Short mmCIF file of C-alpha atoms in Angstrom, two decimals:
data_model
loop_
_atom_site.label_atom_id
_atom_site.label_comp_id
_atom_site.label_asym_id
_atom_site.label_seq_id
_atom_site.Cartn_x
_atom_site.Cartn_y
_atom_site.Cartn_z
CA UNK A 9 1.61 16.94 -20.22
CA UNK A 10 1.27 14.29 -22.85
CA UNK A 11 1.13 10.62 -22.17
CA UNK A 12 1.27 7.70 -24.92
CA UNK A 13 -1.19 5.15 -24.45
CA UNK A 14 0.02 1.95 -25.88
CA UNK A 15 -2.43 -0.72 -26.65
CA UNK A 16 -1.39 -4.18 -26.44
CA UNK A 17 -3.72 -7.16 -27.40
CA UNK A 18 -3.44 -10.61 -27.85
CA UNK A 19 -4.67 -11.01 -31.31
CA UNK A 20 -6.33 -14.70 -30.73
CA UNK A 21 -8.84 -12.60 -28.90
CA UNK A 22 -10.12 -11.13 -32.14
CA UNK A 23 -10.36 -14.70 -33.65
CA UNK A 24 -12.82 -15.67 -30.95
CA UNK A 25 -14.91 -12.76 -32.00
CA UNK A 26 -17.95 -13.02 -34.27
CA UNK A 27 -17.99 -10.28 -37.47
CA UNK A 28 -20.49 -8.15 -35.98
CA UNK A 29 -18.56 -8.03 -32.51
CA UNK A 30 -15.22 -7.08 -34.25
CA UNK A 31 -17.03 -4.06 -35.96
CA UNK A 32 -18.73 -2.88 -32.80
CA UNK A 33 -15.16 -2.94 -31.13
CA UNK A 34 -13.88 -0.43 -34.08
CA UNK A 35 -17.02 1.54 -33.52
CA UNK A 36 -16.38 1.82 -29.91
CA UNK A 37 -12.81 2.67 -30.52
CA UNK A 38 -13.63 5.55 -33.08
CA UNK A 39 -16.27 6.76 -30.75
CA UNK A 40 -14.17 6.94 -27.88
CA UNK A 41 -11.42 8.93 -29.82
CA UNK A 42 -14.19 11.42 -30.36
CA UNK A 43 -14.92 11.62 -26.82
CA UNK A 44 -11.29 12.28 -25.72
CA UNK A 45 -11.58 15.07 -28.40
CA UNK A 46 -14.59 16.27 -26.48
CA UNK A 47 -12.66 16.18 -23.15
CA UNK A 48 -9.59 18.14 -24.80
CA UNK A 49 -7.58 14.90 -24.29
CA UNK A 50 -7.06 13.98 -27.92
CA UNK A 51 -3.69 14.69 -29.83
CA UNK A 52 -3.59 11.63 -32.19
CA UNK A 53 -3.96 8.04 -32.51
CA UNK A 54 -3.92 5.16 -34.70
CA UNK A 55 -4.87 1.54 -35.06
CA UNK A 56 -2.17 -0.88 -36.48
CA UNK A 57 -2.40 -3.67 -38.96
CA UNK A 58 -1.91 -7.15 -37.51
CA UNK A 59 1.37 -8.08 -35.99
CA UNK A 60 2.00 -10.43 -39.04
CA UNK A 61 2.65 -7.41 -41.17
CA UNK A 62 5.53 -6.16 -38.89
CA UNK A 63 9.14 -5.73 -39.86
CA UNK A 64 12.07 -5.26 -37.56
CA UNK A 65 14.88 -3.04 -38.76
CA UNK A 66 18.15 -2.66 -37.00
CA UNK A 67 21.59 -1.01 -37.95
CA UNK A 68 24.59 -2.40 -36.32
CA UNK A 69 28.12 -1.40 -37.34
CA UNK A 70 26.62 0.61 -40.40
CA UNK A 71 24.69 -2.65 -41.64
CA UNK A 72 20.95 -2.64 -41.88
CA UNK A 73 19.30 -6.09 -40.94
CA UNK A 74 15.57 -6.54 -41.67
CA UNK A 75 13.78 -9.16 -40.03
CA UNK A 76 10.22 -10.07 -40.43
CA UNK A 77 7.82 -10.01 -37.26
CA UNK A 78 7.61 -7.64 -34.31
CA UNK A 79 10.59 -6.21 -31.75
CA UNK A 80 9.69 -9.16 -29.43
CA UNK A 81 7.73 -12.39 -29.41
CA UNK A 82 5.33 -11.58 -26.64
CA UNK A 83 1.58 -12.91 -26.00
CA UNK A 84 0.38 -9.43 -26.30
CA UNK A 85 1.63 -7.40 -29.07
CA UNK A 86 1.32 -3.58 -29.88
CA UNK A 87 -2.26 -3.08 -31.44
CA UNK A 88 -2.57 0.77 -31.71
CA UNK A 89 -1.85 3.87 -29.70
CA UNK A 90 -3.35 7.20 -28.54
CA UNK A 91 -1.35 9.99 -27.67
CA UNK A 92 -3.24 12.14 -25.16
CA UNK A 93 -2.92 15.58 -23.21
CA UNK A 94 -3.79 15.24 -19.42
CA UNK A 95 -3.11 17.18 -16.37
CA UNK A 96 -1.52 14.68 -14.34
CA UNK A 97 -1.21 10.55 -14.32
CA UNK A 98 -4.67 10.17 -12.59
CA UNK A 99 -6.23 12.06 -15.30
CA UNK A 100 -4.26 10.02 -17.96
CA UNK A 101 -5.20 6.73 -16.23
CA UNK A 102 -8.87 7.65 -16.32
CA UNK A 103 -8.83 8.55 -19.82
CA UNK A 104 -7.03 5.27 -20.66
CA UNK A 105 -9.32 3.41 -18.82
CA UNK A 106 -12.05 4.48 -20.82
CA UNK A 107 -10.42 2.65 -24.11
CA UNK A 108 -12.41 0.17 -25.17
CA UNK A 109 -9.68 -2.32 -25.90
CA UNK A 110 -8.71 -1.68 -22.34
CA UNK A 111 -11.43 -4.67 -21.44
CA UNK A 112 -9.61 -7.03 -23.45
CA UNK A 113 -5.92 -5.80 -23.72
CA UNK A 114 -3.50 -3.82 -21.73
CA UNK A 115 -2.95 -0.14 -22.01
CA UNK A 116 0.56 1.11 -21.11
CA UNK A 117 0.59 4.76 -20.16
CA UNK A 118 3.92 6.52 -20.29
CA UNK A 119 4.67 10.17 -20.03
CA UNK A 120 6.14 11.64 -23.40
CA UNK A 121 9.75 13.34 -22.49
CA UNK A 122 10.72 16.48 -23.77
CA UNK A 123 14.09 16.48 -25.15
CA UNK A 124 16.38 19.26 -26.47
CA UNK A 125 19.45 19.70 -28.69
CA UNK A 126 22.36 20.18 -26.72
CA UNK A 127 25.46 21.91 -28.58
CA UNK A 128 28.01 19.45 -28.09
CA UNK A 129 30.67 21.83 -29.65
CA UNK A 130 31.67 20.14 -32.63
CA UNK B 8 10.02 38.54 27.07
CA UNK B 9 11.88 35.65 25.59
CA UNK B 10 11.14 32.48 27.40
CA UNK B 11 14.37 30.13 29.06
CA UNK B 12 16.27 28.99 25.70
CA UNK B 13 16.41 25.11 27.02
CA UNK B 14 12.56 25.13 27.62
CA UNK B 15 11.85 26.45 24.18
CA UNK B 16 14.38 23.64 22.56
CA UNK B 17 12.39 21.08 24.45
CA UNK B 18 9.06 22.64 23.06
CA UNK B 19 10.56 22.64 19.44
CA UNK B 20 11.62 18.91 19.94
CA UNK B 21 7.96 18.12 21.26
CA UNK B 22 6.29 19.85 18.40
CA UNK B 23 8.87 18.04 15.98
CA UNK B 24 7.66 14.69 17.43
CA UNK B 25 3.87 15.59 17.25
CA UNK B 26 3.63 17.68 14.07
CA UNK B 27 6.52 17.54 11.69
CA UNK B 28 4.48 14.91 9.76
CA UNK B 29 1.72 17.41 9.35
CA UNK B 30 3.99 20.23 8.21
CA UNK B 31 5.78 18.13 5.86
CA UNK B 32 2.33 16.92 4.22
CA UNK B 33 1.52 20.83 3.51
CA UNK B 34 5.03 21.68 2.51
CA UNK B 35 4.86 18.73 -0.17
CA UNK B 36 1.58 20.37 -1.53
CA UNK B 37 2.93 23.92 -1.43
CA UNK B 38 6.41 22.94 -2.95
CA UNK B 39 4.92 20.15 -5.28
CA UNK B 40 8.31 18.18 -4.87
CA UNK B 41 8.93 15.66 -1.81
CA UNK B 42 12.75 16.40 -1.60
CA UNK B 43 12.39 20.23 -1.63
CA UNK B 44 9.45 19.86 1.04
CA UNK B 45 11.81 17.50 3.34
CA UNK B 46 14.71 20.16 3.16
CA UNK B 47 12.31 22.90 3.94
CA UNK B 48 10.97 21.17 6.87
CA UNK B 49 14.42 20.82 8.04
CA UNK B 50 15.31 24.44 7.76
CA UNK B 51 11.90 25.38 9.38
CA UNK B 52 12.67 23.71 12.46
CA UNK B 53 16.25 24.97 12.47
CA UNK B 54 15.06 28.36 12.03
CA UNK B 55 12.28 27.92 14.93
CA UNK B 56 14.91 26.62 17.30
CA UNK B 57 17.04 29.82 16.59
CA UNK B 58 14.18 32.40 16.44
CA UNK B 59 11.69 31.09 19.09
CA UNK B 60 14.79 31.16 21.76
CA UNK B 61 14.94 35.02 20.84
CA UNK B 62 11.46 36.10 20.10
CA UNK B 63 9.35 33.54 22.17
CA UNK B 64 6.90 30.79 20.84
CA UNK B 65 4.49 32.18 17.99
CA UNK B 66 0.69 32.25 18.43
CA UNK B 67 0.27 29.13 15.76
CA UNK B 68 3.74 27.33 15.55
CA UNK B 69 2.86 25.00 12.77
CA UNK B 70 1.56 28.06 10.38
CA UNK B 71 4.74 29.47 11.46
CA UNK B 72 6.85 26.45 10.42
CA UNK B 73 4.85 26.15 7.10
CA UNK B 74 5.46 29.65 6.46
CA UNK B 75 9.13 29.55 7.31
CA UNK B 76 9.63 26.17 5.29
CA UNK B 77 8.19 27.78 1.97
CA UNK B 78 10.22 30.96 2.18
CA UNK B 79 13.55 28.95 2.91
CA UNK B 80 12.61 26.87 0.08
CA UNK B 81 12.03 29.82 -2.39
CA UNK B 82 15.50 31.23 -1.00
CA UNK B 83 17.29 27.79 -1.97
CA UNK B 84 15.79 27.78 -5.43
CA UNK B 85 16.72 31.49 -5.99
CA UNK B 86 20.31 30.73 -4.87
CA UNK B 87 20.39 27.80 -7.01
CA UNK B 88 18.82 29.71 -9.89
CA UNK B 89 21.96 31.69 -10.09
CA UNK B 90 23.41 28.78 -11.93
CA UNK B 91 20.18 27.62 -13.52
CA UNK B 92 17.80 29.64 -15.11
CA UNK B 93 14.91 27.04 -15.29
CA UNK B 94 15.37 26.97 -11.64
CA UNK B 95 14.64 30.55 -11.29
CA UNK B 96 11.18 29.96 -13.01
CA UNK B 97 10.27 27.73 -10.44
CA UNK B 98 11.10 30.07 -7.72
CA UNK B 99 8.90 32.54 -8.99
CA UNK B 100 6.07 30.11 -9.35
CA UNK B 101 6.31 28.92 -5.67
CA UNK B 102 6.32 32.40 -4.45
CA UNK B 103 3.21 33.08 -6.29
CA UNK B 104 1.36 30.05 -4.86
CA UNK B 105 -0.69 31.39 -2.04
CA UNK B 106 -0.41 29.80 1.68
CA UNK B 107 -4.16 29.46 1.59
CA UNK B 108 -4.86 28.69 5.33
CA UNK B 109 -1.96 26.61 5.58
CA UNK B 110 -1.48 25.32 9.18
CA UNK B 111 -5.09 25.74 9.76
CA UNK B 112 -6.93 22.27 10.68
CA UNK B 113 -8.72 21.91 7.66
CA UNK B 114 -5.66 22.11 5.01
CA UNK B 115 -3.66 19.97 7.53
CA UNK B 116 -6.26 17.21 7.63
CA UNK B 117 -6.51 17.11 3.73
CA UNK B 118 -2.92 17.50 3.06
CA UNK B 119 -2.26 14.25 5.48
CA UNK B 120 -4.77 12.45 3.77
CA UNK B 121 -3.12 13.45 0.26
CA UNK B 122 0.08 12.41 1.55
CA UNK B 123 -1.29 8.90 2.36
CA UNK B 124 -3.18 8.34 -0.87
CA UNK B 125 -0.26 9.61 -2.85
CA UNK B 126 2.39 7.26 -1.29
CA UNK B 127 -0.07 4.22 -1.72
CA UNK B 128 -0.74 5.08 -5.49
CA UNK B 129 -1.41 1.97 -7.47
CA UNK B 130 1.31 3.25 -10.07
CA UNK B 131 4.01 2.67 -7.35
CA UNK B 132 5.44 -0.99 -6.95
CA UNK B 133 3.96 -2.34 -3.70
CA UNK B 134 7.25 -2.34 -1.60
CA UNK B 135 7.88 1.32 -2.53
CA UNK B 136 4.29 2.21 -1.37
CA UNK B 137 5.27 0.46 2.30
CA UNK B 138 8.63 2.16 2.33
CA UNK B 139 7.46 5.50 1.15
CA UNK B 140 4.32 5.54 3.49
CA UNK B 141 6.65 4.46 6.48
CA UNK B 142 9.21 7.21 5.58
CA UNK B 143 6.95 10.18 4.56
CA UNK B 144 3.66 9.57 6.63
CA UNK B 145 5.16 7.98 9.82
CA UNK B 146 8.79 9.64 9.69
CA UNK B 147 10.64 6.29 9.92
CA UNK B 148 14.23 6.40 8.91
CA UNK B 149 15.40 4.53 5.96
CA UNK B 150 17.57 2.46 8.37
CA UNK B 151 14.36 1.77 10.64
CA UNK B 152 12.23 0.61 7.90
CA UNK B 153 15.36 -1.63 6.53
CA UNK B 154 15.65 -3.24 9.96
CA UNK B 155 11.87 -3.75 10.49
CA UNK B 156 11.66 -5.73 7.02
CA UNK B 157 15.04 -7.40 7.06
CA UNK B 158 16.01 -5.88 3.86
CA UNK B 159 19.27 -3.84 3.28
CA UNK B 160 19.15 -0.04 3.93
CA UNK B 161 20.42 0.72 0.55
CA UNK B 162 17.54 -1.25 -1.19
CA UNK B 163 15.07 0.58 0.78
CA UNK B 164 16.62 3.84 -0.03
CA UNK B 165 16.49 2.86 -3.78
CA UNK B 166 13.13 1.88 -3.54
CA UNK B 167 12.29 5.17 -2.08
CA UNK B 168 14.24 7.26 -4.61
CA UNK B 169 12.63 5.67 -7.53
CA UNK B 170 9.24 6.15 -6.18
CA UNK B 171 9.66 9.84 -5.81
CA UNK B 172 11.17 9.89 -9.35
CA UNK B 173 8.14 8.12 -10.69
CA UNK B 174 5.91 10.52 -8.62
CA UNK B 175 7.89 13.43 -10.30
CA UNK B 176 8.48 12.03 -13.89
CA UNK B 177 4.97 10.44 -14.27
CA UNK B 178 3.25 13.14 -12.63
CA UNK B 179 1.34 11.51 -10.10
CA UNK B 180 -0.70 14.28 -8.66
CA UNK B 181 -0.76 15.36 -4.84
CA UNK B 182 -4.54 14.68 -4.32
CA UNK B 183 -7.28 12.78 -2.45
CA UNK B 184 -8.80 10.44 -5.09
CA UNK B 185 -12.24 11.70 -6.36
CA UNK B 186 -15.17 9.94 -5.25
CA UNK B 187 -15.61 7.32 -7.82
CA UNK B 188 -11.77 6.12 -7.27
CA UNK B 189 -11.92 6.26 -3.52
CA UNK B 190 -13.15 2.65 -2.86
CA UNK B 191 -10.32 1.07 -4.83
CA UNK B 192 -7.74 3.69 -3.62
CA UNK B 193 -8.87 3.36 -0.19
CA UNK B 194 -8.32 -0.47 -0.53
CA UNK B 195 -4.72 -0.17 -1.33
CA UNK B 196 -4.07 2.20 1.49
CA UNK B 197 -5.49 -0.25 3.88
CA UNK B 198 -3.67 -3.06 2.27
CA UNK B 199 -0.64 -1.34 2.80
CA UNK B 200 -1.19 -0.46 6.57
CA UNK B 201 -2.23 -3.96 7.11
CA UNK B 202 0.77 -5.38 5.60
CA UNK B 203 2.99 -3.29 8.01
CA UNK B 204 0.89 -4.37 10.85
CA UNK B 205 1.33 -8.05 10.13
CA UNK B 206 4.79 -7.53 9.41
CA UNK B 207 4.99 -6.50 13.06
CA UNK B 208 2.67 -8.87 14.38
CA UNK B 209 4.13 -12.06 12.94
CA UNK B 210 7.50 -11.36 11.32
CA UNK B 211 7.81 -13.67 8.06
CA UNK B 212 11.09 -14.90 8.93
CA UNK B 213 13.64 -14.77 11.55
CA UNK B 214 13.97 -15.23 15.30
CA UNK B 215 11.40 -12.92 17.10
CA UNK B 216 7.80 -13.63 16.69
CA UNK B 217 6.61 -10.01 16.63
CA UNK B 218 8.27 -6.41 16.06
CA UNK B 219 6.05 -4.19 18.10
CA UNK B 220 7.19 -1.15 16.62
CA UNK B 221 5.90 -1.73 13.29
CA UNK B 222 2.41 -3.06 14.55
CA UNK B 223 2.03 0.07 16.70
CA UNK B 224 3.17 2.28 13.57
CA UNK B 225 0.40 0.50 11.68
CA UNK B 226 -2.15 1.28 14.47
CA UNK B 227 -0.81 5.00 14.42
CA UNK B 228 -1.41 4.96 10.82
CA UNK B 229 -5.00 3.51 11.18
CA UNK B 230 -5.80 5.95 13.91
CA UNK B 231 -4.94 8.94 11.63
CA UNK B 232 -7.06 7.58 8.71
CA UNK B 233 -9.98 6.62 11.01
CA UNK B 234 -9.81 10.37 12.03
CA UNK B 235 -9.72 12.03 8.49
CA UNK B 236 -11.75 9.47 6.57
CA UNK B 237 -14.15 7.38 8.97
CA UNK B 238 -15.08 4.95 6.34
CA UNK B 239 -16.46 1.42 7.95
CA UNK B 240 -13.47 -0.46 6.34
CA UNK B 241 -11.11 1.71 8.00
CA UNK B 242 -12.53 1.60 11.13
CA UNK B 243 -12.90 -2.10 10.71
CA UNK B 244 -9.32 -2.39 9.78
CA UNK B 245 -8.25 -0.39 13.13
CA UNK B 246 -10.55 -2.62 15.21
CA UNK B 247 -8.92 -5.79 13.71
CA UNK B 248 -5.36 -4.56 14.43
CA UNK B 249 -6.48 -3.53 18.00
CA UNK B 250 -7.95 -6.78 18.64
CA UNK B 251 -5.09 -8.82 17.21
CA UNK B 252 -2.48 -6.28 18.87
CA UNK B 253 -4.38 -7.16 22.26
CA UNK B 254 -2.91 -10.67 21.99
CA UNK B 255 0.46 -9.86 21.32
CA UNK B 256 1.94 -10.58 25.05
CA UNK B 257 0.22 -13.70 25.17
CA UNK B 258 0.96 -15.00 21.83
CA UNK B 259 4.60 -15.64 22.79
CA UNK B 260 5.99 -17.57 25.70
CA UNK B 261 8.67 -16.10 27.46
CA UNK B 262 11.13 -18.09 25.47
CA UNK B 263 9.64 -16.73 22.24
CA UNK B 264 7.71 -19.82 21.49
CA UNK B 265 4.29 -19.51 19.67
CA UNK B 266 1.41 -20.21 21.88
CA UNK B 267 -2.09 -21.06 20.04
CA UNK B 268 -5.04 -18.96 20.69
CA UNK B 269 -6.53 -21.97 22.53
CA UNK B 270 -3.61 -22.25 24.99
CA UNK B 271 -3.17 -18.58 25.24
CA UNK B 272 -3.17 -16.95 29.23
CA UNK B 273 -6.04 -15.02 28.36
CA UNK B 274 -5.63 -12.68 31.51
CA UNK B 275 -2.67 -11.36 29.61
CA UNK B 276 -4.75 -10.04 26.90
CA UNK B 277 -4.73 -6.08 26.80
CA UNK B 278 -8.52 -5.27 27.94
CA UNK B 279 -8.34 -1.49 26.78
CA UNK B 280 -7.16 -2.62 23.03
CA UNK B 281 -10.30 -5.16 23.27
CA UNK B 282 -12.70 -2.57 24.43
CA UNK B 283 -11.87 -0.03 21.72
CA UNK B 284 -11.33 -2.49 19.21
CA UNK B 285 -14.91 -3.90 19.68
CA UNK B 286 -16.29 -0.77 19.85
CA UNK B 287 -14.95 0.32 16.57
CA UNK B 288 -15.93 -3.13 15.19
CA UNK B 289 -19.50 -2.69 16.21
CA UNK B 290 -19.53 0.62 14.65
CA UNK B 291 -18.05 -0.49 11.37
CA UNK B 292 -20.72 -3.44 11.00
CA UNK B 293 -23.43 -0.93 11.62
CA UNK B 294 -22.50 0.98 8.87
CA UNK B 295 -23.60 0.47 5.15
CA UNK B 296 -20.37 -0.37 3.15
CA UNK B 297 -18.49 -2.46 5.89
CA UNK B 298 -16.41 -5.13 4.20
CA UNK B 299 -13.80 -7.87 5.03
CA UNK B 300 -11.86 -6.20 7.77
CA UNK B 301 -14.92 -5.11 9.46
CA UNK B 302 -15.96 -9.05 9.51
CA UNK B 303 -12.62 -10.00 10.48
CA UNK B 304 -12.80 -7.82 13.46
CA UNK B 305 -15.89 -9.21 14.63
CA UNK B 306 -14.43 -12.71 14.37
CA UNK B 307 -11.53 -11.36 16.56
CA UNK B 308 -14.09 -9.62 18.67
CA UNK B 309 -15.66 -13.09 19.37
CA UNK B 310 -12.37 -14.38 20.46
CA UNK B 311 -11.71 -11.43 22.55
CA UNK B 312 -14.56 -11.48 24.78
CA UNK B 313 -14.42 -15.46 25.46
CA UNK B 314 -12.52 -16.09 28.41
CA UNK B 315 -12.82 -19.62 28.31
CA UNK B 316 -11.56 -21.22 25.00
CA UNK B 317 -13.60 -24.57 25.66
CA UNK B 318 -16.61 -22.07 25.57
CA UNK B 319 -15.71 -20.35 22.03
CA UNK B 320 -19.20 -19.78 20.05
CA UNK B 321 -17.91 -21.55 16.98
CA UNK B 322 -21.26 -21.20 15.30
CA UNK B 323 -21.06 -17.74 15.50
CA UNK B 324 -17.43 -17.59 14.08
CA UNK B 325 -18.22 -20.12 11.35
CA UNK B 326 -21.12 -17.79 10.29
CA UNK B 327 -18.98 -14.89 10.46
CA UNK B 328 -16.71 -16.55 7.94
CA UNK B 329 -19.52 -17.45 5.78
CA UNK B 330 -20.15 -13.70 5.66
CA UNK B 331 -16.32 -12.95 5.25
CA UNK B 332 -16.05 -15.53 2.23
CA UNK B 333 -18.59 -13.26 0.56
CA UNK B 334 -16.57 -10.14 0.91
CA UNK B 335 -13.18 -12.04 0.18
CA UNK B 336 -13.41 -14.91 -1.60
CA UNK B 337 -9.61 -15.71 -1.01
CA UNK B 338 -8.16 -19.31 -0.48
CA UNK B 339 -6.69 -18.20 2.94
CA UNK B 340 -10.37 -17.16 4.05
CA UNK B 341 -11.41 -20.44 2.83
CA UNK B 342 -9.03 -22.22 4.84
CA UNK B 343 -9.86 -20.08 7.89
CA UNK B 344 -13.36 -20.75 7.58
CA UNK B 345 -12.53 -24.65 7.27
CA UNK B 346 -10.54 -24.36 10.88
CA UNK B 347 -13.88 -22.67 12.11
CA UNK B 348 -16.19 -25.41 10.66
CA UNK B 349 -13.98 -28.08 11.91
CA UNK B 350 -14.69 -26.60 15.56
CA UNK B 351 -18.25 -26.36 15.10
CA UNK B 352 -18.90 -29.64 12.91
CA UNK B 353 -15.98 -32.01 13.68
CA UNK B 354 -12.49 -32.68 12.31
CA UNK B 355 -13.96 -34.68 9.01
CA UNK B 356 -16.11 -31.80 7.63
CA UNK B 357 -13.07 -29.12 7.95
CA UNK B 358 -10.51 -31.69 6.50
CA UNK B 359 -12.71 -32.00 3.26
CA UNK B 360 -12.61 -28.39 2.74
CA UNK B 361 -8.99 -28.31 3.27
CA UNK B 362 -8.14 -31.29 0.87
CA UNK B 363 -10.31 -29.45 -1.84
CA UNK B 364 -8.51 -26.38 -1.62
CA UNK B 365 -5.20 -28.16 -1.92
CA UNK B 366 -6.12 -30.53 -4.50
CA UNK B 367 -7.25 -27.24 -6.65
CA UNK B 368 -3.61 -26.45 -6.57
CA UNK B 369 -4.15 -23.34 -4.18
CA UNK B 370 -2.13 -22.74 -0.79
CA UNK B 371 0.47 -25.62 -1.64
CA UNK B 372 3.14 -23.14 -0.23
CA UNK B 373 1.24 -21.94 2.62
CA UNK B 374 2.77 -23.75 5.68
CA UNK B 375 -0.38 -23.02 7.85
CA UNK B 376 -2.54 -25.02 5.23
CA UNK B 377 -0.65 -28.15 5.80
CA UNK B 378 -0.52 -27.82 9.68
CA UNK B 379 -4.18 -27.23 9.95
CA UNK B 380 -4.54 -30.26 7.80
CA UNK B 381 -2.07 -32.19 10.17
CA UNK B 382 -3.85 -31.06 12.95
CA UNK B 383 -7.37 -32.28 11.83
CA UNK B 384 -5.72 -36.07 10.39
CA UNK B 385 -4.23 -35.99 14.06
CA UNK B 386 -7.64 -35.50 15.60
CA UNK B 387 -9.02 -38.24 13.44
CA UNK B 388 -6.47 -40.66 14.70
CA UNK B 389 -4.76 -40.61 11.05
CA UNK B 390 -1.42 -40.43 12.68
CA UNK B 391 0.83 -41.42 9.43
CA UNK B 392 -0.89 -38.74 7.44
CA UNK B 393 -0.88 -36.39 9.98
CA UNK B 394 3.11 -36.60 10.36
CA UNK B 395 3.54 -36.06 6.69
CA UNK B 396 1.55 -33.16 6.90
CA UNK B 397 3.35 -31.54 9.57
CA UNK B 398 6.56 -32.42 7.80
CA UNK B 399 5.50 -30.65 4.79
CA UNK B 400 4.75 -27.51 6.97
CA UNK B 401 8.07 -27.56 8.46
CA UNK B 402 9.79 -27.88 5.14
CA UNK B 403 7.94 -24.47 4.14
CA UNK B 404 7.95 -22.62 7.55
CA UNK B 405 10.85 -20.05 7.80
CA UNK B 406 10.05 -18.14 11.11
CA UNK B 407 11.69 -19.71 14.11
CA UNK B 408 8.94 -19.77 16.68
CA UNK B 409 6.62 -21.43 14.19
CA UNK B 410 9.17 -23.93 13.22
CA UNK B 411 10.01 -24.82 16.81
CA UNK B 412 6.11 -25.39 17.47
CA UNK B 413 5.73 -27.52 14.48
CA UNK B 414 8.93 -29.74 15.68
CA UNK B 415 7.17 -29.99 18.95
CA UNK B 416 3.71 -31.21 17.43
CA UNK B 417 5.85 -33.56 15.45
CA UNK B 418 7.66 -34.82 18.37
CA UNK B 419 4.56 -35.24 20.36
CA UNK B 420 2.93 -37.22 17.70
CA UNK B 421 5.69 -39.42 16.85
CA UNK B 422 6.16 -40.29 20.53
CA UNK B 423 2.31 -41.62 20.81
#
């Protein structure tokens, strides 16, 4: 079963890091992706650019509205994600707890839902 | 030759009382679904009442019930499958699951442990952990749980439905945690059991001081866990609950008023519970890996073995609190330690600690912090401050017997 690990982080934490610490974190993240591959958990992942680069798009009544910024103003923002394959939630939690960013941010672990088309007869 | 029908029915009922939870735990494992297992359990006992009257008691009733439950569940699924092809696949899968010694003592023990750990999974909200544990492990009805926690029955029902939904959708596995995860997971289970006990031991709001049934349920759970997983903290918790429970009768006056430990009629303490609790505490403390519950049990044990409150060994108790604060550095433990230090070294020493806690901003909303402070101020002759503190405590306390106690203290102090 697939679980999406959403990595939430308060970007101010990066401001307080030295350049070397920041680069170590990136190395650790990539190392862990490899570790997940070895354990047959890894499906795909990506780090995201800082929240300042975010744009939010909504369409209401046929009108497209585009605003600067993330979907919601929160202390922690989405910093990246890892999609994993795991037998059950305990396995997913174990995989998520090894994510280097889990030490400084929060990882939301959510099961992926299988959706199908329905013939609505029109 | 078939035994007398009425006698068989009584035996079925007796087996329901003693074994239905164990059978349920195994059925949940075999069928992988709480709802399906509960229906299967019901069907199995119905079938038992019917067939055992005709054919006599089976050699291994539990194994019979598990088998019957499983087959009934597969039957149900096949009937539903006629309307839903995906269910047919499920039925086929369940049919293939091997019975694997279901009903033997080993698998039954593991299944009940699996059930406890699943109900107390950290991915479930705490109030759902409690409701689910009481429902599935203890067999309490939704109404009984609702009454015990003074929460509407539909709320409890909803918590349970949502919890089962999460178990299903997020795929929380039915398993005992692996060794590395066990200490943290066990902590949650013990916490849930202790919450249930405390809810029964000292109801958080309302008219009656104790709700015995919940405490008894918690102790039963503790015994089960101690049997399946004799970890020192499990023994420590069971010891603590037994030692606290031994004072249940003495804790409340006939009118339902609060009686302090120092004022309790110690001849009303349950000697059997004290003996059992003390033995368990001793065993827990002599094992490596004992923690906060074992130390709390030791403290309760000191009181339990003191027949004259004036002779209480506060030096030993304070020493045990020094140990406890290392295992559990929480403000409440600090407060209880302060009370013990006040007994050993005088009110001033205890008051200093309590003032420091409150100054930090901790325990401001905990009525016992203010009433303990009030008591020490009273002993030091600082009457006005003591009155203010008692009033503060009264403003927070919700439980009737505790409110009456505080009002009495206030009245006594005011009349001096």
